[in-house]
Short mmCIF file of C-alpha atoms in Angstrom, two decimals:
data_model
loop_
_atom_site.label_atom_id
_atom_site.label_comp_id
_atom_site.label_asym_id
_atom_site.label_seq_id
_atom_site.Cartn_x
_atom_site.Cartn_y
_atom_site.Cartn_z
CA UNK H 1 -7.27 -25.56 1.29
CA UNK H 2 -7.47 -23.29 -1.62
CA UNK H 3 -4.24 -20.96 -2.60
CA UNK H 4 -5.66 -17.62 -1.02
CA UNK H 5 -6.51 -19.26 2.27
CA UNK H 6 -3.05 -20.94 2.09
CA UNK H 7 -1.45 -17.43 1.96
CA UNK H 8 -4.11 -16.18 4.15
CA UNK H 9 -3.22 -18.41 7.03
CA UNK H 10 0.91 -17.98 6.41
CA UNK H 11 0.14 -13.94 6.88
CA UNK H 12 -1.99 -14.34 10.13
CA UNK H 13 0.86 -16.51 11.77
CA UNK H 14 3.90 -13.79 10.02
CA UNK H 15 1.69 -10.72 11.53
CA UNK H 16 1.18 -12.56 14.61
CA UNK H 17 4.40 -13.25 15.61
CA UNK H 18 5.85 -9.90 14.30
CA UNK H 19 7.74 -7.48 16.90
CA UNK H 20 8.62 -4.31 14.69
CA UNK H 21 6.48 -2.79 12.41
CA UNK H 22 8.55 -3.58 9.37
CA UNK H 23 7.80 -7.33 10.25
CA UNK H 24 4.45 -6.53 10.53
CA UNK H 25 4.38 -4.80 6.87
CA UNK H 26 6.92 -7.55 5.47
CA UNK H 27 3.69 -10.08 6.35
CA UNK H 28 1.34 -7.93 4.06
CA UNK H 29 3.98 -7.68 1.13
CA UNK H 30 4.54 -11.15 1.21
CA UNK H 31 0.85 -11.81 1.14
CA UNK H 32 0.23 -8.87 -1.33
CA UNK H 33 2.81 -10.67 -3.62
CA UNK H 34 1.51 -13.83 -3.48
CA UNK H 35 -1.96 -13.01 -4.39
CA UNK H 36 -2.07 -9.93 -6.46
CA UNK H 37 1.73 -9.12 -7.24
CA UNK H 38 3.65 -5.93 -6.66
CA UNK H 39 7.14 -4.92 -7.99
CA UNK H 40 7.06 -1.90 -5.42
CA UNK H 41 4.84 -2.19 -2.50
CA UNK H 42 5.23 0.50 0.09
CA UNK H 43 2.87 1.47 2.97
CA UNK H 44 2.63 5.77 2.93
CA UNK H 45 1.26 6.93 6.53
CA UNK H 46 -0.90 10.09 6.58
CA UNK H 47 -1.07 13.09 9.10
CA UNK H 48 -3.95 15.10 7.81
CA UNK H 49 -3.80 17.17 10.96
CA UNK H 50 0.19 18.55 9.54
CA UNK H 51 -0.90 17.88 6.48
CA UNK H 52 1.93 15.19 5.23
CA UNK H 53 3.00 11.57 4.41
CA UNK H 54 5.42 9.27 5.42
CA UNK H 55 7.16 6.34 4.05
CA UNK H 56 6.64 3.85 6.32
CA UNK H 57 7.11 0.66 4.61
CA UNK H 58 9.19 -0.33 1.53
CA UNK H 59 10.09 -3.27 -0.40
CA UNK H 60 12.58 -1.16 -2.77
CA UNK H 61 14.65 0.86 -0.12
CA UNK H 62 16.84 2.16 -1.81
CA UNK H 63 14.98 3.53 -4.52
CA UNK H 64 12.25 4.64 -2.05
CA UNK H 65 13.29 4.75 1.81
CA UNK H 66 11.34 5.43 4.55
CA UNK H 67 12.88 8.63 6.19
CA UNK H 68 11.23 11.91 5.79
CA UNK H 69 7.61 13.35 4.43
CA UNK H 70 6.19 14.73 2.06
CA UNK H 71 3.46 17.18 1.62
CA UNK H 72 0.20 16.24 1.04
CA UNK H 73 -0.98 17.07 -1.97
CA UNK H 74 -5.40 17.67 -2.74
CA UNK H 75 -5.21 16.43 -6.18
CA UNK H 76 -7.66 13.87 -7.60
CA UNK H 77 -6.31 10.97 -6.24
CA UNK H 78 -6.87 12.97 -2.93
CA UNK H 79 -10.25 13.02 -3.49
CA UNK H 80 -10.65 9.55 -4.73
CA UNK H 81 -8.68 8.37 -1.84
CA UNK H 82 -9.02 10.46 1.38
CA UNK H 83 -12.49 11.86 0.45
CA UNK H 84 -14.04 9.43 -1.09
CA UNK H 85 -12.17 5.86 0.99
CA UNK H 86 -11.51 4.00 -2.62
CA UNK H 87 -9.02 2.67 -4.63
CA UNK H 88 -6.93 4.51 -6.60
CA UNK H 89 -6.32 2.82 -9.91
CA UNK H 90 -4.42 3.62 -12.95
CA UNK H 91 -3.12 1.08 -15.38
CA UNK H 92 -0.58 2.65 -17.76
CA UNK H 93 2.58 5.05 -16.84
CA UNK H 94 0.71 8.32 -18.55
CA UNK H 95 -2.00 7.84 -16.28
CA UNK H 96 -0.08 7.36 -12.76
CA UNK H 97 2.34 10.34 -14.17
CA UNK H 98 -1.14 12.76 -13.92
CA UNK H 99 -1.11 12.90 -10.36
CA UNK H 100 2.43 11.07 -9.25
CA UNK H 101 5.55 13.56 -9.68
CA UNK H 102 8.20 10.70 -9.40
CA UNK H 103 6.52 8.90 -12.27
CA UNK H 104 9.90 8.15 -14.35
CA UNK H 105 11.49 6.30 -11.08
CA UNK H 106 8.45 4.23 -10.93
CA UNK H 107 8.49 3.30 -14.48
CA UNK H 108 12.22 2.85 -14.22
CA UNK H 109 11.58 0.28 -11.71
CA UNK H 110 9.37 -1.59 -14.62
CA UNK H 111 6.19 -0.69 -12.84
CA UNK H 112 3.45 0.96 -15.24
CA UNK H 113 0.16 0.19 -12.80
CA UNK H 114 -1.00 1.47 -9.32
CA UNK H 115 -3.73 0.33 -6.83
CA UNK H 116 -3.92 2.79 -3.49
CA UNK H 117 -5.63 1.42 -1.13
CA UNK H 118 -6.73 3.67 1.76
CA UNK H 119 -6.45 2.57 5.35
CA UNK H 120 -8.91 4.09 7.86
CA UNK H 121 -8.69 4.00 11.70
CA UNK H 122 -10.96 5.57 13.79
CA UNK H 123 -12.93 6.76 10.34
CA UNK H 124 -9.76 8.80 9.87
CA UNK H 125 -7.62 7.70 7.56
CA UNK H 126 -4.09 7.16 8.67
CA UNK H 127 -2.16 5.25 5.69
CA UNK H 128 -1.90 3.81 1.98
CA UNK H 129 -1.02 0.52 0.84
CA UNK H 130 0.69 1.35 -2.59
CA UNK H 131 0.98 -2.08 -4.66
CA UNK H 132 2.86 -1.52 -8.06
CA UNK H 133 3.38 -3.40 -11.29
CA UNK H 134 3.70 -3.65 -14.91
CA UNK H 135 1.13 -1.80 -17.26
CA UNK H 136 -2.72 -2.89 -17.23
CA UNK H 137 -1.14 -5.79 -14.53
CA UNK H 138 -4.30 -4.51 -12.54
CA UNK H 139 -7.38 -6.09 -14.08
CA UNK H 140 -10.54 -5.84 -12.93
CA UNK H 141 -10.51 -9.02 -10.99
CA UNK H 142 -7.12 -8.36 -8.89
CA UNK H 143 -7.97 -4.85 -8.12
CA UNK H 144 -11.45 -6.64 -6.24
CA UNK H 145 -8.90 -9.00 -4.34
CA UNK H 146 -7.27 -5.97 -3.20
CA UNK H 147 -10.25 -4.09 -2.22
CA UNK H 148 -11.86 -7.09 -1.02
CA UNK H 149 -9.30 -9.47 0.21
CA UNK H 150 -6.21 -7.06 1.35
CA UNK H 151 -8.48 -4.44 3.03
CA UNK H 152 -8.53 -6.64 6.43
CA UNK H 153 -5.39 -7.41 6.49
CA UNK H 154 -3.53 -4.28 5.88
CA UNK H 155 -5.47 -2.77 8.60
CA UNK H 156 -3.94 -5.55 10.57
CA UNK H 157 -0.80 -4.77 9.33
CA UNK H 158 -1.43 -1.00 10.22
CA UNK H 159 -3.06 -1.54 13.13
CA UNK H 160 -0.04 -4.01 14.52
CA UNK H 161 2.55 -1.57 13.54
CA UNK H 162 1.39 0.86 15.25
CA UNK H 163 1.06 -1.31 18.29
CA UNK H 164 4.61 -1.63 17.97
CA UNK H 165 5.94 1.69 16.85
CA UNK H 166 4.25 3.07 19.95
CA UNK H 167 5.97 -0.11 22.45
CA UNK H 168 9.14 1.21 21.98
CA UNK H 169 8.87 4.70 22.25
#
């Protein structure tokens, strides 16, 4: 069994057996981890229709919680993201401080590169899976096993969670 279908396998039984959405995203940050890395990993949920985002997931709570929203802001990585249903990638601190006000708490956490990866349900897209790291820690080759290899499971993840969120309202 190679090491991807290892960690592949140890996420389906984690999200399987999860009963509250944070279990459910604490499956995909462990797998996330173990394949790709991430210093911060947090899961952003969208409401186009109000136009805002919420934290729903976070590995760094106190540094980023996940009460309140924020607005949604039609930027570039808007476009790249919610128009266009790609990645958004940027490898050094300069670059993620062009579209990402809290810039100096991310690099403060020793994180320097970014991969967004947009969720879609329903063709509409409903979250982001932020995964965070050191500068240029996103090569080529791990932002593919993202796009490739943690688009499935996040919308697991997503999908799960909101299974759950919506059991015990």
């Amino acid at each position: 069994m190679t090491d991807i279908s290892r960690h592949m396998k140890a996420f389906q039984q984690r999200v399987s057996a999860a009963e509250t959405p944070e279990a459910a995203f604490d499956a995909l940050c462990e797998l996330t981890q173990a394949t790709v890395g991430a210093k911060l990993f947090t899961v952003m949920t969208v409401d186009m229709s109000a136009g805002l985002a919420r934290r729903a997931y976070s590995n760094e709570p106190v540094t980023y919680p996940t009460s309140g929203t924020k607005p949604i802001e039609r930027n570039s990585w808007f476009d790249i993201v919610h128009g266009r249903g790609q990645c958004f990638v940027a490898n050094t601190l300069a670059d993620i401080a062009e579209v990402f006000p809290d810039h100096a708490v991310i690099g403060g956490l020793g994180c320097g590169s970014v991969v967004n990866l947009p969720i879609f349900l329903g063709g509409n897209l409903v979250a982001t899976v932020n995964v965070l790291h050191e500068e240029h820690h996103y090569t080529e080759a791990r932002q593919d096993t993202i796009r490739d290899g943690l688009a499935l499971p996040s919308l697991a993840a997503m999908a799960i969670a909101r299974v759950l969120e919506n059991s015990t309202d």
